[in-house]
Amino acid sequence: EQKRIQPGTVGVFNATIYDSLRKEQALRDGLRQAINRREFSVVYQPIVNGLDNGVWAAEALLRWTFHDTPVRPDYFIPIAEKIGLIHEIGDWVLNRACIDATQWSLGHNVAVSVNVSVIQLMDNNFIQSLDRALKSSGLAPERLHLEITESVFADNRERVQRQVNAIKSRAVQISIDDFGTGFSSLSQLQTLNFDHIKIDRAFVQNLEEGSDTIIRATLLIAKEFGYKTVAEGIETRDHAERLTRMGVDFLQGYYYARPLPVRELTNWFEQHQQ
Ligand code: C2E
Ligand code: MG
Ligand code: MG
Ligand code: MG
C-alpha cells in the first residue's frame, strides 16, 4: 500500500481525523444544496436477456457533481442517509427515472430499475411518493422495478412485509440487490414475495479465480423460490456466456454498456437491436 502514495500528496498515514471530518462536513453542506443547484443527474445502464440478447430493463444510477468533481454514490449515499436527506434525494431519483422511462418507452418496452435505500423504503411516506411518481409520470407500474439491498431484511420483519406488500399490490416489481454480500435470512426470502435476485459483481469476478459456488447456490435458491436472476458486473463475453449457460436470466455490465445519459441510452437501444 505504502508505495502507492505519491510524494506531495496527503496519504492515509498523515491525513488527520480533523481533515476527514471537515471534508465530510463540506459534503453534507453540499448535499443539502445539490437538488436546488441541479448538481444531480441520473445515468442508465441496460440489463440484457442472456438468451435472446433483448433489452429487459435499465438501472438508474445517481450521479453528483460537486465543485466540478464527481462524487461516488457509494460515498455520498451513506452520508445522505445519515443526515436524513435520502428521502428527498431518493424521491428526486424516482421521479426523474419514471419520467425518463416514459420517454424511452415509446417504441422500447424496457423497464426502469431504481435503487431504494432501506431508510427510504421504511419511511411512512414512501408508498405515497411511489404513487405520486407513477401518477405524475404516467409510467405503467409493471415497468418499474425497485432494487433493495439485501441487508434491509435483517430487522423489522413486519414493517418490511407491509411495505413489500404495498409495493407488490401496485404491480411494481422488487429486486434484491447485491445478493450474497449481506446477511439476509433465507426464511425471509421464502415469506416475502420478491421478483428478482441480483448477484453481486464480486461473485462474477470470482469466476476468474475458478470459483462459482456462490452463484450456483444462489441459482438454486432463486429457482426454488421462483425468482428471476440478474448478474451484475459482466465485463467480458466469457462472463456472459458462462453465466447464461449456468442459468442466469439477465446480465448487466460494462461488456454491454457503461451507465449512459438518457439520450445516449435510446441510441444504444437502437444500435443494440440491429
Ligand atoms: P448497485 O446498485 O449495485 O449498482 C451497480 C454498480 O456497479 C454501479 O456503480 C455501476 O456503475 C457499477 N457497474 C456496472 N457494471 C459494472 C462492471 O461491469 N464492472 C464494474 N466494476 N462495475 C460495474 P455506481 O453507479 O457507482 O453505484 C454504486 C452504488 O451506489 C449502487 O450499487 C447503489 O447501491 C448506490 N446507488 C446508486 N444510485 C443510487 C440511488 O439513486 N439511490 C440509492 N439509494 N443508491 C444508489
Ligand atoms: Mg442496484
Ligand atoms: Mg447491485
Ligand atoms: Mg453492487
Coordinates of C-alpha atoms and ligand atoms in Angstrom, one line a residue:
E1 CA 0.0 0.0 0.0
Q2 CA 2.7 2.4 1.1
K3 CA 4.4 2.6 -2.4
R4 CA 1.1 3.8 -4.0
I5 CA 1.3 7.1 -2.1
Q6 CA 2.8 9.8 -4.4
P7 CA 5.2 12.4 -2.9
G8 CA 3.5 15.6 -2.1
T9 CA 0.0 14.1 -1.7
V10 CA -1.8 13.5 1.6
G11 CA -1.5 9.8 2.3
V12 CA -3.6 7.6 4.6
F13 CA -0.9 7.8 7.2
N14 CA -0.8 11.6 7.8
A15 CA -4.4 12.5 6.9
T16 CA -5.8 13.7 10.3
I17 CA -9.2 12.8 11.6
Y18 CA -9.8 16.6 11.6
D19 CA -9.3 16.7 7.8
S20 CA -11.7 13.9 7.1
L21 CA -14.4 15.4 9.4
R22 CA -14.0 18.7 7.7
K23 CA -14.4 17.0 4.3
E24 CA -17.5 15.2 5.4
Q25 CA -19.0 18.4 6.7
A26 CA -18.4 20.1 3.4
L27 CA -20.1 17.2 1.6
R28 CA -23.0 17.4 3.9
D29 CA -23.5 21.1 3.3
G30 CA -23.0 20.4 -0.4
L31 CA -25.6 17.6 -0.4
R32 CA -28.2 19.9 1.2
Q33 CA -28.0 22.2 -1.7
A34 CA -27.4 19.7 -4.5
I35 CA -31.0 19.4 -5.7
N36 CA -31.6 23.1 -5.9
R37 CA -28.3 23.7 -7.6
R38 CA -29.1 21.0 -10.2
E39 CA -25.9 19.0 -9.4
F40 CA -27.6 15.6 -9.6
S41 CA -28.1 13.6 -12.7
V42 CA -29.2 10.1 -13.5
V43 CA -27.5 7.7 -15.8
Y44 CA -28.9 4.4 -17.0
Q45 CA -27.3 1.0 -17.5
P46 CA -29.0 -1.6 -19.7
I47 CA -29.8 -5.1 -18.5
V48 CA -30.0 -7.7 -21.2
N49 CA -31.6 -11.1 -21.6
G50 CA -28.8 -13.6 -21.8
L51 CA -30.7 -16.0 -24.1
D52 CA -32.1 -13.7 -26.8
N53 CA -30.0 -10.6 -26.2
G54 CA -33.2 -8.5 -25.8
V55 CA -33.1 -5.4 -23.5
W56 CA -35.1 -6.1 -20.4
A57 CA -34.5 -3.1 -18.2
A58 CA -32.1 -0.2 -17.4
E59 CA -30.8 0.6 -13.9
A60 CA -31.0 4.2 -12.8
L61 CA -27.7 5.3 -11.1
L62 CA -27.4 8.7 -9.4
R63 CA -24.5 11.0 -10.2
W64 CA -23.4 14.0 -8.2
T65 CA -21.0 16.7 -9.5
F66 CA -19.8 18.8 -6.6
H67 CA -17.4 21.7 -7.3
D68 CA -16.9 20.2 -10.8
T69 CA -15.8 16.9 -9.3
P70 CA -17.9 13.7 -9.5
V71 CA -18.5 12.2 -6.0
R72 CA -19.2 8.4 -5.9
P73 CA -22.7 7.3 -4.8
D74 CA -21.1 4.6 -2.6
Y75 CA -19.6 7.6 -0.7
F76 CA -22.4 10.2 -0.7
I77 CA -25.5 7.9 -0.3
P78 CA -24.5 6.8 3.2
I79 CA -23.9 10.5 4.2
A80 CA -27.4 11.4 2.8
E81 CA -28.8 8.5 4.8
K82 CA -27.1 9.7 8.0
I83 CA -28.3 13.3 7.7
G84 CA -31.9 12.4 6.7
L85 CA -31.6 13.7 3.1
I86 CA -32.1 10.3 1.5
H87 CA -35.9 10.7 1.4
E88 CA -35.7 13.9 -0.7
I89 CA -32.9 12.6 -2.9
G90 CA -34.5 9.2 -3.4
D91 CA -37.8 10.9 -4.3
W92 CA -36.0 13.0 -6.8
V93 CA -34.3 10.0 -8.4
L94 CA -37.6 8.1 -8.5
N95 CA -39.4 10.9 -10.3
R96 CA -36.6 11.5 -12.7
A97 CA -36.4 7.8 -13.6
C98 CA -40.1 7.3 -14.1
I99 CA -40.3 10.4 -16.4
D100 CA -37.2 9.3 -18.4
A101 CA -38.6 5.8 -18.8
T102 CA -41.9 7.1 -20.2
Q103 CA -39.8 8.9 -22.9
W104 CA -37.8 5.8 -23.9
S105 CA -40.9 3.5 -23.6
L106 CA -42.2 5.0 -26.8
G107 CA -41.0 2.2 -29.0
H108 CA -38.9 0.5 -26.4
N109 CA -40.8 -1.6 -23.9
V110 CA -37.9 -1.6 -21.3
A111 CA -38.4 -1.3 -17.6
V112 CA -36.6 1.1 -15.3
S113 CA -34.9 -0.2 -12.1
V114 CA -34.4 2.3 -9.3
N115 CA -32.2 1.8 -6.2
V116 CA -34.1 2.4 -3.0
S117 CA -32.3 2.8 0.3
V118 CA -33.6 0.9 3.3
I119 CA -34.2 4.1 5.2
Q120 CA -36.3 5.4 2.3
L121 CA -38.2 2.2 2.0
M122 CA -39.2 2.1 5.7
D123 CA -40.4 5.7 5.7
N124 CA -44.1 6.2 6.3
N125 CA -44.4 8.4 3.2
F126 CA -42.6 6.1 0.8
I127 CA -45.7 4.4 -0.7
Q128 CA -47.2 7.8 -1.2
S129 CA -44.2 9.1 -3.0
L130 CA -44.2 6.0 -5.1
D131 CA -47.8 6.6 -6.1
R132 CA -47.0 10.2 -6.9
A133 CA -44.1 9.3 -9.1
L134 CA -46.2 6.7 -11.0
K135 CA -49.1 9.1 -11.4
S136 CA -47.3 12.2 -12.5
S137 CA -45.1 10.3 -15.0
G138 CA -47.8 8.0 -16.2
L139 CA -45.4 5.1 -16.2
A140 CA -47.1 1.7 -16.1
P141 CA -46.2 0.2 -12.7
E142 CA -45.2 -3.1 -14.3
R143 CA -42.3 -1.2 -15.9
L144 CA -40.9 0.0 -12.6
H145 CA -38.5 -2.2 -10.6
L146 CA -37.2 -1.3 -7.1
E147 CA -33.8 -2.5 -6.1
I148 CA -33.4 -3.1 -2.4
T149 CA -30.2 -4.1 -0.8
E150 CA -30.3 -7.4 1.0
S151 CA -29.2 -6.2 4.4
V152 CA -32.6 -4.4 4.8
F153 CA -34.3 -7.6 5.8
A154 CA -32.3 -8.1 8.9
D155 CA -34.8 -6.5 11.3
N156 CA -38.3 -5.1 11.4
R157 CA -39.8 -8.0 9.6
E158 CA -43.4 -6.9 9.9
R159 CA -42.7 -3.5 8.6
V160 CA -40.7 -4.8 5.7
Q161 CA -43.6 -7.2 4.9
R162 CA -46.1 -4.4 4.9
Q163 CA -44.0 -2.2 2.6
V164 CA -43.3 -5.1 0.3
N165 CA -47.0 -6.0 0.1
A166 CA -47.9 -2.4 -0.6
I167 CA -45.4 -2.2 -3.5
K168 CA -46.4 -5.6 -4.9
S169 CA -50.1 -4.7 -4.8
R170 CA -49.3 -1.9 -7.2
A171 CA -47.7 -4.4 -9.7
V172 CA -44.2 -2.8 -9.2
Q173 CA -41.5 -5.4 -9.1
I174 CA -38.8 -5.8 -6.5
S175 CA -35.2 -6.9 -7.0
I176 CA -32.9 -7.9 -4.1
D177 CA -29.6 -6.1 -4.8
D178 CA -26.1 -7.2 -4.0
F179 CA -27.3 -10.7 -3.1
G180 CA -24.9 -12.7 -1.1
T181 CA -23.0 -9.8 0.4
G182 CA -25.3 -9.2 3.4
F183 CA -26.9 -11.3 5.9
S184 CA -30.5 -11.9 4.8
S185 CA -32.3 -14.8 6.3
L186 CA -33.3 -17.4 3.8
S187 CA -36.7 -17.8 5.5
Q188 CA -37.5 -14.2 4.7
L189 CA -36.8 -14.9 1.0
Q190 CA -39.5 -17.5 1.3
T191 CA -42.1 -15.3 3.1
L192 CA -41.7 -12.1 1.2
N193 CA -42.5 -12.3 -2.4
F194 CA -39.8 -10.6 -4.3
D195 CA -39.3 -10.9 -8.1
H196 CA -35.6 -10.9 -8.9
I197 CA -32.3 -11.6 -7.2
K198 CA -29.2 -9.6 -8.4
I199 CA -26.0 -11.5 -8.0
D200 CA -23.3 -9.1 -6.8
R201 CA -20.4 -8.4 -9.2
A202 CA -17.9 -9.7 -6.6
F203 CA -19.2 -13.2 -7.4
V204 CA -18.9 -12.7 -11.1
Q205 CA -15.3 -11.6 -10.6
N206 CA -14.7 -14.8 -8.6
L207 CA -15.3 -16.8 -11.7
E208 CA -11.9 -15.6 -12.8
E209 CA -10.4 -17.5 -9.8
G210 CA -12.4 -20.6 -10.8
S211 CA -15.0 -20.2 -8.0
D212 CA -18.7 -20.5 -8.9
T213 CA -20.0 -22.0 -5.7
I214 CA -21.9 -18.9 -4.5
I215 CA -23.5 -18.3 -7.9
R216 CA -24.6 -21.9 -8.1
A217 CA -26.1 -21.8 -4.6
T218 CA -27.9 -18.5 -5.5
L219 CA -29.4 -20.0 -8.6
L220 CA -30.7 -23.0 -6.7
I221 CA -32.4 -20.6 -4.1
A222 CA -33.8 -18.4 -6.9
K223 CA -35.2 -21.4 -8.7
E224 CA -36.7 -22.8 -5.5
F225 CA -38.5 -19.5 -4.7
G226 CA -39.4 -18.7 -8.3
Y227 CA -37.2 -15.6 -8.7
K228 CA -35.6 -14.4 -11.9
T229 CA -31.8 -13.8 -11.6
V230 CA -29.7 -10.9 -12.8
A231 CA -25.8 -10.9 -12.7
E232 CA -24.0 -7.5 -12.3
G233 CA -20.5 -6.7 -13.4
I234 CA -20.4 -8.6 -16.7
E235 CA -17.2 -7.3 -18.2
T236 CA -16.4 -10.0 -20.8
R237 CA -18.1 -12.2 -23.4
D238 CA -16.8 -15.1 -21.4
H239 CA -18.7 -13.9 -18.3
A240 CA -21.9 -13.5 -20.3
E241 CA -21.7 -16.9 -21.9
R242 CA -20.8 -18.8 -18.8
L243 CA -23.5 -17.2 -16.6
T244 CA -26.1 -17.8 -19.3
R245 CA -25.1 -21.4 -19.5
M246 CA -25.3 -21.7 -15.7
G247 CA -28.9 -20.4 -15.9
V248 CA -28.7 -16.7 -15.1
D249 CA -31.6 -14.9 -16.8
F250 CA -30.4 -11.3 -17.2
L251 CA -27.0 -9.7 -17.5
Q252 CA -25.6 -6.2 -16.7
G253 CA -22.1 -4.8 -17.0
Y254 CA -19.5 -2.8 -19.0
Y255 CA -19.4 -5.6 -21.6
Y256 CA -22.8 -4.4 -22.8
A257 CA -22.7 -0.7 -21.8
R258 CA -21.5 1.7 -19.2
P259 CA -24.2 3.7 -17.4
L260 CA -25.4 6.3 -20.0
P261 CA -27.2 9.6 -20.1
V262 CA -30.8 9.0 -21.2
R263 CA -30.3 10.4 -24.7
E264 CA -27.4 8.0 -25.3
L265 CA -29.4 5.2 -23.9
T266 CA -32.1 5.4 -26.5
N267 CA -29.4 5.5 -29.2
W268 CA -27.9 2.4 -27.6
F269 CA -31.3 0.6 -27.7
E270 CA -31.5 1.3 -31.4
Q271 CA -28.0 0.1 -32.2
H272 CA -28.3 -2.9 -29.9
Q273 CA -31.5 -4.1 -31.7
Q274 CA -29.8 -4.2 -35.1
Ligands
C2E1 P1 -25.5 -1.1 -7.3 O1 -26.9 -0.8 -7.2 O2 -25.1 -2.5 -7.0 O3 -25.1 -0.6 -8.8 C1 -24.1 -1.3 -9.6 C2 -22.8 -0.6 -9.6 O4 -21.8 -1.3 -10.4 C3 -22.8 0.8 -10.2 O5 -21.9 1.7 -9.6 C4 -22.4 0.5 -11.7 O6 -21.9 1.7 -12.3 C5 -21.3 -0.5 -11.4 N1 -21.0 -1.3 -12.6 C6 -21.9 -1.7 -13.5 N2 -21.3 -2.6 -14.4 C7 -20.1 -2.8 -14.0 C8 -19.0 -3.6 -14.5 O7 -19.1 -4.3 -15.5 N3 -17.8 -3.6 -13.7 C9 -17.7 -2.8 -12.6 N4 -16.5 -2.8 -12.0 N5 -18.7 -2.0 -12.1 C10 -19.9 -2.0 -12.8 P2 -22.3 3.1 -9.1 O8 -23.1 3.8 -10.2 O9 -21.0 3.8 -8.7 O10 -23.2 2.9 -7.9 C11 -22.7 2.4 -6.7 C12 -23.8 2.1 -5.7 O11 -24.4 3.3 -5.2 C13 -25.0 1.3 -6.3 O12 -24.7 -0.1 -6.4 C14 -26.1 1.6 -5.4 O13 -26.0 0.8 -4.2 C15 -25.8 3.0 -5.0 N6 -26.7 3.9 -5.7 C16 -26.5 4.5 -7.0 N7 -27.6 5.3 -7.3 C17 -28.4 5.2 -6.3 C18 -29.7 5.8 -6.0 O14 -30.3 6.5 -6.8 N8 -30.3 5.6 -4.7 C19 -29.6 4.8 -3.8 N9 -30.3 4.6 -2.6 N10 -28.5 4.2 -4.1 C20 -27.9 4.4 -5.2
MG2 MG -28.6 -1.6 -7.9
MG3 MG -26.2 -4.2 -7.2
MG4 MG -23.5 -3.9 -6.2

